Coordinates of C-alpha atoms in Angstrom, one line a residue:
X65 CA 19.9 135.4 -11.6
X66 CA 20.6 132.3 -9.5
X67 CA 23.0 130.8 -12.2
X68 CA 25.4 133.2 -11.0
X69 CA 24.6 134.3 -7.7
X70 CA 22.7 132.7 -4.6
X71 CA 22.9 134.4 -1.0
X72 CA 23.3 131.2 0.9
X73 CA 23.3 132.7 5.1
X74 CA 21.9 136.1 5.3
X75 CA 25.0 138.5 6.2
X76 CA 25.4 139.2 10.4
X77 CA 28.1 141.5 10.7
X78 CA 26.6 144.9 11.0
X79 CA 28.8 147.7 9.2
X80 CA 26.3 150.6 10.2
X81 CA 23.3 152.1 12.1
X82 CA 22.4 154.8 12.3
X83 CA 18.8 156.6 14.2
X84 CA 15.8 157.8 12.4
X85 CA 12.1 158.3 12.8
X86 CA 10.5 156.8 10.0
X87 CA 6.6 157.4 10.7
X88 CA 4.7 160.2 12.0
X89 CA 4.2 159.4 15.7
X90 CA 6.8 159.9 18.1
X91 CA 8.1 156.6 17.8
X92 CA 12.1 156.2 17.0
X93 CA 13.6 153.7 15.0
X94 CA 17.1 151.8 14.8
X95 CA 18.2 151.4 11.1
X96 CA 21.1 148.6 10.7
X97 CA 22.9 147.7 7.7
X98 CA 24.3 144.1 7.1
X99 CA 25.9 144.2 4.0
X100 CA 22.9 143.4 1.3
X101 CA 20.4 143.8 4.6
X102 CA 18.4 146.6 5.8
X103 CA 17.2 145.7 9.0
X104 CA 14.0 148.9 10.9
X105 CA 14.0 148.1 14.8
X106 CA 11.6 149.8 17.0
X107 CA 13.4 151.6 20.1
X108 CA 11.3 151.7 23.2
X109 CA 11.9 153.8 26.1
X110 CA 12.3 152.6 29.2
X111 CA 10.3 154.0 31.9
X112 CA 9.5 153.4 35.3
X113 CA 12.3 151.1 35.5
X114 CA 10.9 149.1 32.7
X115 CA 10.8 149.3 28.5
X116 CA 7.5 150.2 27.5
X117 CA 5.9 149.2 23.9
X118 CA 4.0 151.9 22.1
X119 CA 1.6 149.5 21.1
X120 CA 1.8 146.5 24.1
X121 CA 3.1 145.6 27.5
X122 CA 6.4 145.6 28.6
X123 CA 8.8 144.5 25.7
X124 CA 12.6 144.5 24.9
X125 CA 14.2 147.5 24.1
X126 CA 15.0 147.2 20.6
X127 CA 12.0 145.4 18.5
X128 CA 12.6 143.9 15.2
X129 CA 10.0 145.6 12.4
X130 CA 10.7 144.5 9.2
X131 CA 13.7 143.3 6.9
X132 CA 14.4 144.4 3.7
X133 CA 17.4 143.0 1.1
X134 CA 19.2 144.9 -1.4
X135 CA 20.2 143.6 -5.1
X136 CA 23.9 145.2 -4.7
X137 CA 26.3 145.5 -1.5
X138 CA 25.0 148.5 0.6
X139 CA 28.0 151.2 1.8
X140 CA 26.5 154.2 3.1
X141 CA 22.6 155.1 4.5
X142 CA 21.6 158.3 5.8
X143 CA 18.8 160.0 7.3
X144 CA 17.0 163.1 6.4
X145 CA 14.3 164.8 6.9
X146 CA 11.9 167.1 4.3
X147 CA 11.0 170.6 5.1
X148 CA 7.1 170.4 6.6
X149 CA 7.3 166.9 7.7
X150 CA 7.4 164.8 10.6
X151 CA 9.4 161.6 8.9
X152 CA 12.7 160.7 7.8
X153 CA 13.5 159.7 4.5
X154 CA 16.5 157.6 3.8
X155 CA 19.5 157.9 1.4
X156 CA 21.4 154.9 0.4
X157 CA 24.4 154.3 -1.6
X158 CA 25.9 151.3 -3.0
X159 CA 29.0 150.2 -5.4
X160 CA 30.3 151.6 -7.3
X161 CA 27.8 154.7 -8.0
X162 CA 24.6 154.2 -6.9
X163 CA 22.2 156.3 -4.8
X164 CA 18.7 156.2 -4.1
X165 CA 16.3 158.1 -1.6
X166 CA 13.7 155.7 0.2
X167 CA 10.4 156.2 2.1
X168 CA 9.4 153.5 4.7
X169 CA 5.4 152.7 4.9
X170 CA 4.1 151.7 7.8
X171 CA 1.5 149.9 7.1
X172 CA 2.9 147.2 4.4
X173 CA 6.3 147.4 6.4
X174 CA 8.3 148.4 3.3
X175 CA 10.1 151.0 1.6
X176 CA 9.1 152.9 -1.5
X177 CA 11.6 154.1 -4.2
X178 CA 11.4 158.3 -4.0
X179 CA 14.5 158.5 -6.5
X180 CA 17.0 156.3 -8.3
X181 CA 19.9 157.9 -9.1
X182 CA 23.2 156.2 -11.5
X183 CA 26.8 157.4 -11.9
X184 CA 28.7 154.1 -13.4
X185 CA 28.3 155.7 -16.7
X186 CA 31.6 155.4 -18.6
X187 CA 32.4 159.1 -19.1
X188 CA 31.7 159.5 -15.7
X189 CA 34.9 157.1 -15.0
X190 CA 37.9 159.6 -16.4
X191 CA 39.4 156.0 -17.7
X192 CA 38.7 154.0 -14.3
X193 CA 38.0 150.6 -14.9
X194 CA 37.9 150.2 -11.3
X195 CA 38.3 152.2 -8.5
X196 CA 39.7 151.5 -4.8
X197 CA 37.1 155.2 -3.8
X198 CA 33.9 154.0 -1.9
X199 CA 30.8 155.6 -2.4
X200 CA 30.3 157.6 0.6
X201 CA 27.3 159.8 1.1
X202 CA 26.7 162.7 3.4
X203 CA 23.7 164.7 4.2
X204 CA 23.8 168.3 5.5
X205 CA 22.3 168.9 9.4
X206 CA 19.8 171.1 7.8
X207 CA 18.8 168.5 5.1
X208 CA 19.5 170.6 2.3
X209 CA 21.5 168.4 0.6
X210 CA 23.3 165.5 -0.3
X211 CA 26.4 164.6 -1.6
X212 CA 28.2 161.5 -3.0
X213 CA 31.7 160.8 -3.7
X214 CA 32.4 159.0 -7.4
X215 CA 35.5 157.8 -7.7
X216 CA 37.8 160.5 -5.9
X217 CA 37.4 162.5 -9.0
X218 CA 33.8 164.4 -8.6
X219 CA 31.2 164.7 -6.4
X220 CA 27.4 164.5 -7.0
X221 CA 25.0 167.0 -5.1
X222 CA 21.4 165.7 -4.0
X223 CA 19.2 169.0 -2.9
X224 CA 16.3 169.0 -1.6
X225 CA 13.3 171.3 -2.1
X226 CA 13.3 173.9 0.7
X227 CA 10.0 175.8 2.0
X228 CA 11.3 178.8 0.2
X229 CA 13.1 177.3 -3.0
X230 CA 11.9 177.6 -6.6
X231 CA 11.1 175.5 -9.1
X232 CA 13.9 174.7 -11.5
X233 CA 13.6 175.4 -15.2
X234 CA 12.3 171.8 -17.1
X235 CA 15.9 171.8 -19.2
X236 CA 17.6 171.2 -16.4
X237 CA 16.4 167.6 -16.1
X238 CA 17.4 167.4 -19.8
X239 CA 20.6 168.7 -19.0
X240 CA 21.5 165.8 -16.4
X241 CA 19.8 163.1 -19.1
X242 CA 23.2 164.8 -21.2
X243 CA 25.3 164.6 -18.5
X244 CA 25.4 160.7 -18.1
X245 CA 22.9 161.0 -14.8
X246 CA 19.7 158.9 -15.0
X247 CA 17.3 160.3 -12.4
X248 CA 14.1 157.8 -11.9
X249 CA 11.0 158.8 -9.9
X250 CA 9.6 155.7 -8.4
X251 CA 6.5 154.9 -7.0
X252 CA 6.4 157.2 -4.2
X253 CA 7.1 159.6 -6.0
X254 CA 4.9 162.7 -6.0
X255 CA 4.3 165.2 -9.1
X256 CA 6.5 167.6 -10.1
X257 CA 5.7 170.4 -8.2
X258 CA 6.1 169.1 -4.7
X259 CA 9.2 166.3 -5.8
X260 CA 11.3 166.0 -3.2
X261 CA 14.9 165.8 -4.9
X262 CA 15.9 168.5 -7.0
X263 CA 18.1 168.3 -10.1
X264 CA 21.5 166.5 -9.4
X265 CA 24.8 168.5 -10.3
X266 CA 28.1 167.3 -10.0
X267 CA 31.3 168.8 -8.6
X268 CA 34.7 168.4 -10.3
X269 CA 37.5 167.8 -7.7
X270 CA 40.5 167.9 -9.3
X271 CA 39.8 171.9 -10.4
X272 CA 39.4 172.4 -6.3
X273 CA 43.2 170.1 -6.3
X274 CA 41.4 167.5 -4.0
X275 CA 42.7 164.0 -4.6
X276 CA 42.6 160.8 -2.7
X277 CA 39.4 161.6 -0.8
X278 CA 39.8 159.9 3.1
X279 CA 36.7 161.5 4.7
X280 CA 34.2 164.4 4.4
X281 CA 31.5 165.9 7.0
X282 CA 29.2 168.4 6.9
X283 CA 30.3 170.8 9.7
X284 CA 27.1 172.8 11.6
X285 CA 26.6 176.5 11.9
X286 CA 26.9 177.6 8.7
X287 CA 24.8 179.6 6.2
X288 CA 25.0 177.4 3.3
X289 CA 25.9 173.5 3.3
X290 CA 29.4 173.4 4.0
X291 CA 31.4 170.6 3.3
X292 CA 34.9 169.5 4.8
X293 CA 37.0 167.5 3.1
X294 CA 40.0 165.5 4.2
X295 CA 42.1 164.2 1.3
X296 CA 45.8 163.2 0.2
X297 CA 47.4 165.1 -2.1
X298 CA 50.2 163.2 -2.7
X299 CA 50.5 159.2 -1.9
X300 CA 52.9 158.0 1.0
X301 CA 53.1 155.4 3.4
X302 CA 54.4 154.6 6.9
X303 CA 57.9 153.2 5.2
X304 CA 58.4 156.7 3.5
X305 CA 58.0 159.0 6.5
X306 CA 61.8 160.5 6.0
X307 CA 60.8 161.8 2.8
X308 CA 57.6 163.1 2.9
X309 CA 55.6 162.8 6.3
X310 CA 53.2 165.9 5.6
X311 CA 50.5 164.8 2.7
X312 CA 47.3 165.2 3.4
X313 CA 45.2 168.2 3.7
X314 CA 41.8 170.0 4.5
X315 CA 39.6 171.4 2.4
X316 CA 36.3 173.4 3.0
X317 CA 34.2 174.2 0.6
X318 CA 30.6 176.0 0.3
X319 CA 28.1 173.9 -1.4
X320 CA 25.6 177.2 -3.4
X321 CA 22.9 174.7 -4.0
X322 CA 20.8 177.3 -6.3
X323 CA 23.7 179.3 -8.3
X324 CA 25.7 175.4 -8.4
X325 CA 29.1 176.8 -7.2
X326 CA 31.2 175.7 -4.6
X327 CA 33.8 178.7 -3.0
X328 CA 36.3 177.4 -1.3
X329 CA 36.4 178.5 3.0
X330 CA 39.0 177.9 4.0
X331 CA 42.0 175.1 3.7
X332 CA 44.7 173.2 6.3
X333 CA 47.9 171.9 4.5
X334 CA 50.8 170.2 6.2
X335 CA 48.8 167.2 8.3
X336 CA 50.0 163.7 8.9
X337 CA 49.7 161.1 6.3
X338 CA 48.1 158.9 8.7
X339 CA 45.0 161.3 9.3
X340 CA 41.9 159.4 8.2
X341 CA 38.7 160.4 9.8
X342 CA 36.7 163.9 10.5
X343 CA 34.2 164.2 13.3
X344 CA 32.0 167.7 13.1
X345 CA 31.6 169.1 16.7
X346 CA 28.3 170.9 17.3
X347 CA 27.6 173.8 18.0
X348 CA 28.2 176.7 19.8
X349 CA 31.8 175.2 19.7
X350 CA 32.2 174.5 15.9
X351 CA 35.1 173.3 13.8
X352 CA 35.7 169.6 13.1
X353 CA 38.3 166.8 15.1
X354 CA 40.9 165.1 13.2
X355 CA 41.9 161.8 13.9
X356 CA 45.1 160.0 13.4
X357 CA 46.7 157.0 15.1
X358 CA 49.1 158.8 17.1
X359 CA 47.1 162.3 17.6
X360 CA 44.0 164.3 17.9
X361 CA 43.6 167.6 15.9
X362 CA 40.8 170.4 16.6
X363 CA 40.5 172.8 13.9
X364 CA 38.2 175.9 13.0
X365 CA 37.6 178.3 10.6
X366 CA 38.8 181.2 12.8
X367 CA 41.9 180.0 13.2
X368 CA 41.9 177.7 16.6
X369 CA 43.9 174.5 16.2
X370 CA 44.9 172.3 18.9
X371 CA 46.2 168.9 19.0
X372 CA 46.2 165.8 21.5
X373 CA 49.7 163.7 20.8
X374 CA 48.6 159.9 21.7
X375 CA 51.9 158.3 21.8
X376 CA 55.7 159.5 21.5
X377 CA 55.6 158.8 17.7
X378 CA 53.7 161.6 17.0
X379 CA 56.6 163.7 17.1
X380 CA 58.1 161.9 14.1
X381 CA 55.1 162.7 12.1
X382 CA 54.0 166.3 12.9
X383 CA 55.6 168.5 10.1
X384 CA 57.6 171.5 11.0
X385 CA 55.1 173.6 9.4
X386 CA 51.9 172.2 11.1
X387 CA 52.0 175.3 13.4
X388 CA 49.3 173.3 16.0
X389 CA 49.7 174.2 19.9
X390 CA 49.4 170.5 21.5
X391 CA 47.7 169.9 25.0
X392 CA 49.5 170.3 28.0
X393 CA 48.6 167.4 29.6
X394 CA 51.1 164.3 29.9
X395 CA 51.3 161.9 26.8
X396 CA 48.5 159.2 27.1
X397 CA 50.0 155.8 25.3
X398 CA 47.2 155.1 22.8
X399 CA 46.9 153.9 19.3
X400 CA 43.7 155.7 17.4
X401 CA 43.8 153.5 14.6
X402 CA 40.6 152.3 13.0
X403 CA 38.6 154.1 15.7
X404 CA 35.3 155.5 16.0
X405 CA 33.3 158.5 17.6
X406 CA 30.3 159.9 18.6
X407 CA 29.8 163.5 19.8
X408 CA 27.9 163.4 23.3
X409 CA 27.8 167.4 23.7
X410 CA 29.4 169.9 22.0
X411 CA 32.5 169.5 24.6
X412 CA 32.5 165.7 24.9
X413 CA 33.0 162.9 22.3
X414 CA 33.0 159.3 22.8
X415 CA 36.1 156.9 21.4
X416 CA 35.7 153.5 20.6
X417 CA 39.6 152.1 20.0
X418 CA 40.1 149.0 17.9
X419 CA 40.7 146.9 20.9
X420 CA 37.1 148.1 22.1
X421 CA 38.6 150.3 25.3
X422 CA 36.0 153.3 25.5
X423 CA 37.4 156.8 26.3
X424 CA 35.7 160.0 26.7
X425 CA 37.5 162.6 24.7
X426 CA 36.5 166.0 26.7
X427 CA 37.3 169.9 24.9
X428 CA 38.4 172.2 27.7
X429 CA 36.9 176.1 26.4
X430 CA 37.9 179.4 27.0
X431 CA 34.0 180.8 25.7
X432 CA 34.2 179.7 22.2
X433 CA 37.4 179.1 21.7
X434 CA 39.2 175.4 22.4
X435 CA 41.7 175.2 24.7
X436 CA 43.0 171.9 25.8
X437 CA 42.0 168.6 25.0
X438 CA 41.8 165.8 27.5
X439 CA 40.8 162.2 27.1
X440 CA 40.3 159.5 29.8
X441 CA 39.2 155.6 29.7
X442 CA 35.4 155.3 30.9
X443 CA 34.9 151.5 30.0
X444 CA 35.4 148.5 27.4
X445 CA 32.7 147.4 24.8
X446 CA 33.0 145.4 21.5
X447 CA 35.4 146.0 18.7
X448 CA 32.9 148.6 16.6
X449 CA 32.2 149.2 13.0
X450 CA 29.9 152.4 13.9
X451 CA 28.5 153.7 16.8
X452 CA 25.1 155.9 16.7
X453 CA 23.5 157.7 19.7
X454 CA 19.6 156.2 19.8
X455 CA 18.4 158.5 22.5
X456 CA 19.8 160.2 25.3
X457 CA 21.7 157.7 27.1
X458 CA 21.2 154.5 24.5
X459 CA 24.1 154.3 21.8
X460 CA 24.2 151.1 19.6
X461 CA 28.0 149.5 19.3
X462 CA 27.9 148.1 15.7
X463 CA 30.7 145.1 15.3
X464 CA 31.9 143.0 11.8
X465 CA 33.8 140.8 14.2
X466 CA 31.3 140.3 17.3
X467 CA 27.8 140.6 18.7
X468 CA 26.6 144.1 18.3
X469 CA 25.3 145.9 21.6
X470 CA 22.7 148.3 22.5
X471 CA 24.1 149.8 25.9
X472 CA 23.0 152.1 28.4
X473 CA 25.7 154.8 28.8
X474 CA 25.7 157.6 32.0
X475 CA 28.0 159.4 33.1
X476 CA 28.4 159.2 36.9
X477 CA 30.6 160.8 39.6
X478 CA 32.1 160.3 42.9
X479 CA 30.9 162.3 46.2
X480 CA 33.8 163.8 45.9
X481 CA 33.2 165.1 42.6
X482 CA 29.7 166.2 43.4
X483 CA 31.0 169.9 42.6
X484 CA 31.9 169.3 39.1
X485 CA 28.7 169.3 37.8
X486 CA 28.3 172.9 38.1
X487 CA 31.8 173.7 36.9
X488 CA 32.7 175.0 33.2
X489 CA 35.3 173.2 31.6
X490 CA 37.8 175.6 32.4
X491 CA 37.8 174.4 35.6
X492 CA 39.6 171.4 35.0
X493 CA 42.4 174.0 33.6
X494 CA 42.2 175.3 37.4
X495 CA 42.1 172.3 39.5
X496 CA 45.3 171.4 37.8
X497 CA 47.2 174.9 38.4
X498 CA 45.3 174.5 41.6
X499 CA 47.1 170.8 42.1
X500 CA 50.6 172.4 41.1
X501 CA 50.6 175.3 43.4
X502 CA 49.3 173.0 46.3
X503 CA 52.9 170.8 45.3
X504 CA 55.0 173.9 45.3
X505 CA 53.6 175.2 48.7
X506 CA 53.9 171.3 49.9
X507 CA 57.9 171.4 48.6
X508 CA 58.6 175.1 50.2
X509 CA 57.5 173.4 53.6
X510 CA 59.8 170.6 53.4
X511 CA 62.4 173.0 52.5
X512 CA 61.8 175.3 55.8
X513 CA 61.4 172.1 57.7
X514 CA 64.7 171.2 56.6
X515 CA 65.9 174.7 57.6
X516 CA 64.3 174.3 61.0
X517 CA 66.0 171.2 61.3
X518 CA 69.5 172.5 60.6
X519 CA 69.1 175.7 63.4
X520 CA 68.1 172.9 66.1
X521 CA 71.3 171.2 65.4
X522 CA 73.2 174.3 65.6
X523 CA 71.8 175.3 68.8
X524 CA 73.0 172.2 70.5
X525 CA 76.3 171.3 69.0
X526 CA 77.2 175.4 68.2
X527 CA 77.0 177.4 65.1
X528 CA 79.3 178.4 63.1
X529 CA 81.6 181.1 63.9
X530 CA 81.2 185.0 61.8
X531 CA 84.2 187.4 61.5
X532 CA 82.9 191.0 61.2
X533 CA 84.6 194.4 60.9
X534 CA 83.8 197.1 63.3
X535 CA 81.7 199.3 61.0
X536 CA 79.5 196.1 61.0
X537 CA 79.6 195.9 65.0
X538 CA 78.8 199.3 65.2
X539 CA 75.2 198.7 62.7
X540 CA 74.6 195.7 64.9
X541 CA 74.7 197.4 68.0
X542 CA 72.3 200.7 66.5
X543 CA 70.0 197.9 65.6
X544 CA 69.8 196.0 68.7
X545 CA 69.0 199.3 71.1
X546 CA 66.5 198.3 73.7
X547 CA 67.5 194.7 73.5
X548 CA 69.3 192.7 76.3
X549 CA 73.2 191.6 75.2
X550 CA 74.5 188.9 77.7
X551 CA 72.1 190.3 80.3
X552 CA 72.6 194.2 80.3
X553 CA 70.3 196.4 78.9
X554 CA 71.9 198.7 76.2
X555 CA 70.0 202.0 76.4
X556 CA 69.5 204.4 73.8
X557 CA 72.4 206.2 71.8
X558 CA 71.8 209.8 72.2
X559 CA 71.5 212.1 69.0
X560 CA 74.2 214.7 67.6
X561 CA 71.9 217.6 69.6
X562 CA 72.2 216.1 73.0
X563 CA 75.8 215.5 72.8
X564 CA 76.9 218.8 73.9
X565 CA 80.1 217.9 75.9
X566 CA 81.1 214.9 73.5
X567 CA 83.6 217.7 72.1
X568 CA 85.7 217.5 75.8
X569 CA 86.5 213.7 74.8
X570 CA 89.2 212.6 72.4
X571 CA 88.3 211.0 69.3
X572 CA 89.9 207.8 70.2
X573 CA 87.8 207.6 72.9
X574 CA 84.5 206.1 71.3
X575 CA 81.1 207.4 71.1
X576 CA 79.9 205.6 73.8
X577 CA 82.5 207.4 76.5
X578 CA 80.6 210.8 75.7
X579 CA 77.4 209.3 75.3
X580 CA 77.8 208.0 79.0
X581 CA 79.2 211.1 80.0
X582 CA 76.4 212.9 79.0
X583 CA 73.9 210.3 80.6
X584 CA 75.7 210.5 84.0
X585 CA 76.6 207.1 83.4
X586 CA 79.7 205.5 83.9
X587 CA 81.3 203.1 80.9
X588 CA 80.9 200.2 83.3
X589 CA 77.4 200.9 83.1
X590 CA 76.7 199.6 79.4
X591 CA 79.4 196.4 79.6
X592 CA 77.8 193.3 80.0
X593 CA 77.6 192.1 83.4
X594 CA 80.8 189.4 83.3
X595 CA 82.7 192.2 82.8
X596 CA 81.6 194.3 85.6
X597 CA 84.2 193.9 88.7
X598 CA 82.6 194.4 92.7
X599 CA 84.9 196.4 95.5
X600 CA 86.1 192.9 96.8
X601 CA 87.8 191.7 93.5
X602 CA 89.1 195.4 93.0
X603 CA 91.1 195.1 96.5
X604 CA 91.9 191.5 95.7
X605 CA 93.7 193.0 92.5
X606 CA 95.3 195.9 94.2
X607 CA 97.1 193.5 96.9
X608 CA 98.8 191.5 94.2
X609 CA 102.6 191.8 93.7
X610 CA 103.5 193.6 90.8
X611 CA 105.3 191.5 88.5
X612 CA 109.3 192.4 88.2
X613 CA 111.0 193.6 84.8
X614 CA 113.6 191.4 83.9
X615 CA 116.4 194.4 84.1
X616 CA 117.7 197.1 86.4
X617 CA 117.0 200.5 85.5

């Protein structure tokens, strides 16, 4: 073995963790993968200001257990848990098609082999000497099952023994001996009856048209293990975009553990080519986020999309026929490339860019249905090959390039935000119509203080002059009774009934003549004052020469 092969330095970069609780106390456990390295750390809680040991005084949070090396390079590990225990078993797979379920023991600090299971046979291959597909394994929330991808061309399903399920026939193991599927019971293995792993099955893909397999998740609050599946149906890249821009696709399909069939959900055709990772969001929410470089895409089975463009770019790559509403907030300049997530709550999800920014990707809901989708920076860690949620507010950054971190993440707010705690997420939908109406009102009051402005300059340098017609007069002066006009008080115009010697006065004459009349008053009377004449200025005018005609009679 060492004629060919010798593991010099022990591996350090860390391509994933992930949480589990690997004994029956209430202890939690770290499990990180480096390469051909399992390493089981011990999480302790801090409390009281202080991280306390379940077995000794106050220690570090993260406490190394044991180390365990692999003979092949590890790819995927996963947790689950069997129905009526307290314990997590894991599920590891490794290149090209290997999978096997462990059990750690606590007291010789080492894992036991539940099940072996191979899939490098040659018929399993199609023809593939080689194949670019990774072995990545998935386990359903529920832990009813597992599956493995083999080469983008099938995948293998895991189940697990339920509470309620029955045993399967004994030909059936036979069967999977025919199939080119070695399963091995180890030495923790328990009899028959009460073994853990069920009879393996495989799924063909390319009956269900899935290709090029990208990502796939388990998505929560389902009946039966459901599986998404994002794929590429046809092969592109970024230098073909004006030919073909639309080719890869969503596929979800219901994994029928006892009858072995697989119905397909429900499908999404017509995404970006650069799509290449699916996070499930939990529950009551639902529905699964799709990531691409230059966009975010929320999707559900009852027919709620939404989207999140990233940059200006993503207009170049979002197909006509993508019919996705996008978020009406302003473009945020980001590139999504090589990212990672983590689901907080069922409304927030934390992003880890490839330059190591954090953001905090938030889901605005309307009850159960996704709104708006927001995202804002929060912070800057390490560049991260996985990111796992160890307790409540203690996530592990995994990094290939860097030291690996262990942080303490909370989420704090101003005392000006002290409200926002008790506000629903459509809130944040409010503040900003809130925010816009407060700008409109702001701009209407500049406008009217601009109008003020203008009337103050008219009333000291004189306003513009208005030609009327007399029907217009006449409206102005009905609307202006019991108002003064240049000092005299206009009194009331009498009605058609009171006017009873209006008849005596000549039409040319004017209203008023017979409306003064009837008053007792004289026409003198309703002229403004400048007008008005006294007895001096009357003799004044009466003592004046006449002026002479210019010809004799």
């Amino acid at each position: 073995m060492f004629a060919y092969y010798r593991e010099i330095q022990p591996p350090t970069a860390v391509s994933e963790a992930i949480p589990a609780k690997l004994t029956e106390s209430d202890q939690k456990h770290l499990i990180v993968v480096r390469a051909t390295n399992i390493d089981v750390y011990e999480v302790r809680e801090k409390r009281s200001g202080r991280y306390i040991s379940s077995t000794g005084p106050p220690a570090p949070p993260l406490h190394l257990k044991s180390t365990h090396a692999a003979h092949g390079l590890i790819h995927g590990v996963r947790a689950v848990r069997m129905p009526g225990t307290q314990h997590d078993l894991l599920v590891v797979s490794c290149l090209q098609g290997k999978c096997s379920v462990l059990e750690y023991d606590p007291y010789e600090l080492d894992f036991k082999i539940i099940s072996m299971h191979y899939f490098e046979d040659d018929s399993l291959r199609h023809g593939k000497v080689a194949s670019a597909a990774l072995p990545d394994v998935e386990v359903d929330p529920q832990s009813r099952c597992a599956v493995l991808n083999l080469y983008d061309l099938e995948l293998a399903v895991l189940p697990f023994r339920q509470e309620n399920a029955m045993l399967m026939e004994e030909d059936m193991y036979e069967d999977n001996q025919d199939d080119g599927e070695d399963g091995i019971a180890g030495e923790g293995s328990m009899a028959r009856g009460n073994y853990p792993v069920l009879p393996t099955y495989r799924i063909n893909l390319a009956e269900l048209g899935v290709r090029r397999v990208r990502s796939m998740k388990f998505l929560q609050g389902y009946f039966e293990p459901t599986l998404m599946i994002l794929y590429e149906h046809e092969p592109t890249w970024s230098g073909r975009v004006a030919a073909r821009m639309d080719t890869c696709a969503l596929l979800t399909i219901s994994i029928a553990v006892e009858e072995r069939s697989s119905p397909i959900i429900w499908s999404q055709k017509h995404l970006p080519y650069s799509c290449f990772r699916i996070l499930p969001v939990p529950e009551p929410i639902g529905g699964a986020l799709v990531f691409s470089p230059d966009m975010v895409l929320y999707f559900n089975q009852s027919s709620n999309c939404v989207g999140k463009k990233m940059s200006s770019y993503a207009d170049e790559v979002i197909s006509p026929q993508l019919h996705v509403p996008f978020a009406r907030a302003p473009v945020t300049p980001l590139s999504l490339e090589n990212c990672t997530a983590v689901g907080l709550t069922p409304e927030y999800t934390l992003v880890s860019l490839a330059t190591g920014d954090l953001y905090l990707l938030q889901l605005v809901t309307e009850g159960r249905r996704v709104g708006n989708i927001f995202i804002e920076r929060v912070g800057v860690s390490v560049i991260t090959s996985s990111i796992c949620r160890v307790s409540e507010k203690l996530f592990f950054f995994a990094s290939r390039v860097g030291s690996s971190l262990l942080l303490h993440v909370e989420r704090t707010l101003d005392k000006g935000d002290e409200k926002e705690k008790a506000l629903p997420a459509t809130a944040v939908l409010e503040a900003i119509e809130e925010s816009a109406k407060k700008k409109k009102k702001k701009r209407k009051l500049e406008e009217l203080e601009e109008i003020d402005d203008e009337d103050e300059e008219l009333n000291i340098y004189g306003g513009k002059i208005k030609v009327t017609t007399q029907e217009e007069d006449e409206v102005a002066a009905e609307e202006a009774v019991g108002q003064d006009v240049d000092g005299a008080l206009v009194k009331e115009i009498a009605q058609p009934a009171k006017m009873k010697d209006a008849s005596r006065y000549g039409e040319d004459e004017g209203v008023e003549q017979a409306v003064a009349a009837e008053e007792g008053l004289s026409l003198m009377e309703v002229l403004p004052y400048s007008a008005q004449k006294t007895p001096e200025e009357e003799e004044k005018e009466k003592e004046k020469p006449k002026p002479e005609s210019g010809f004799n009679s």
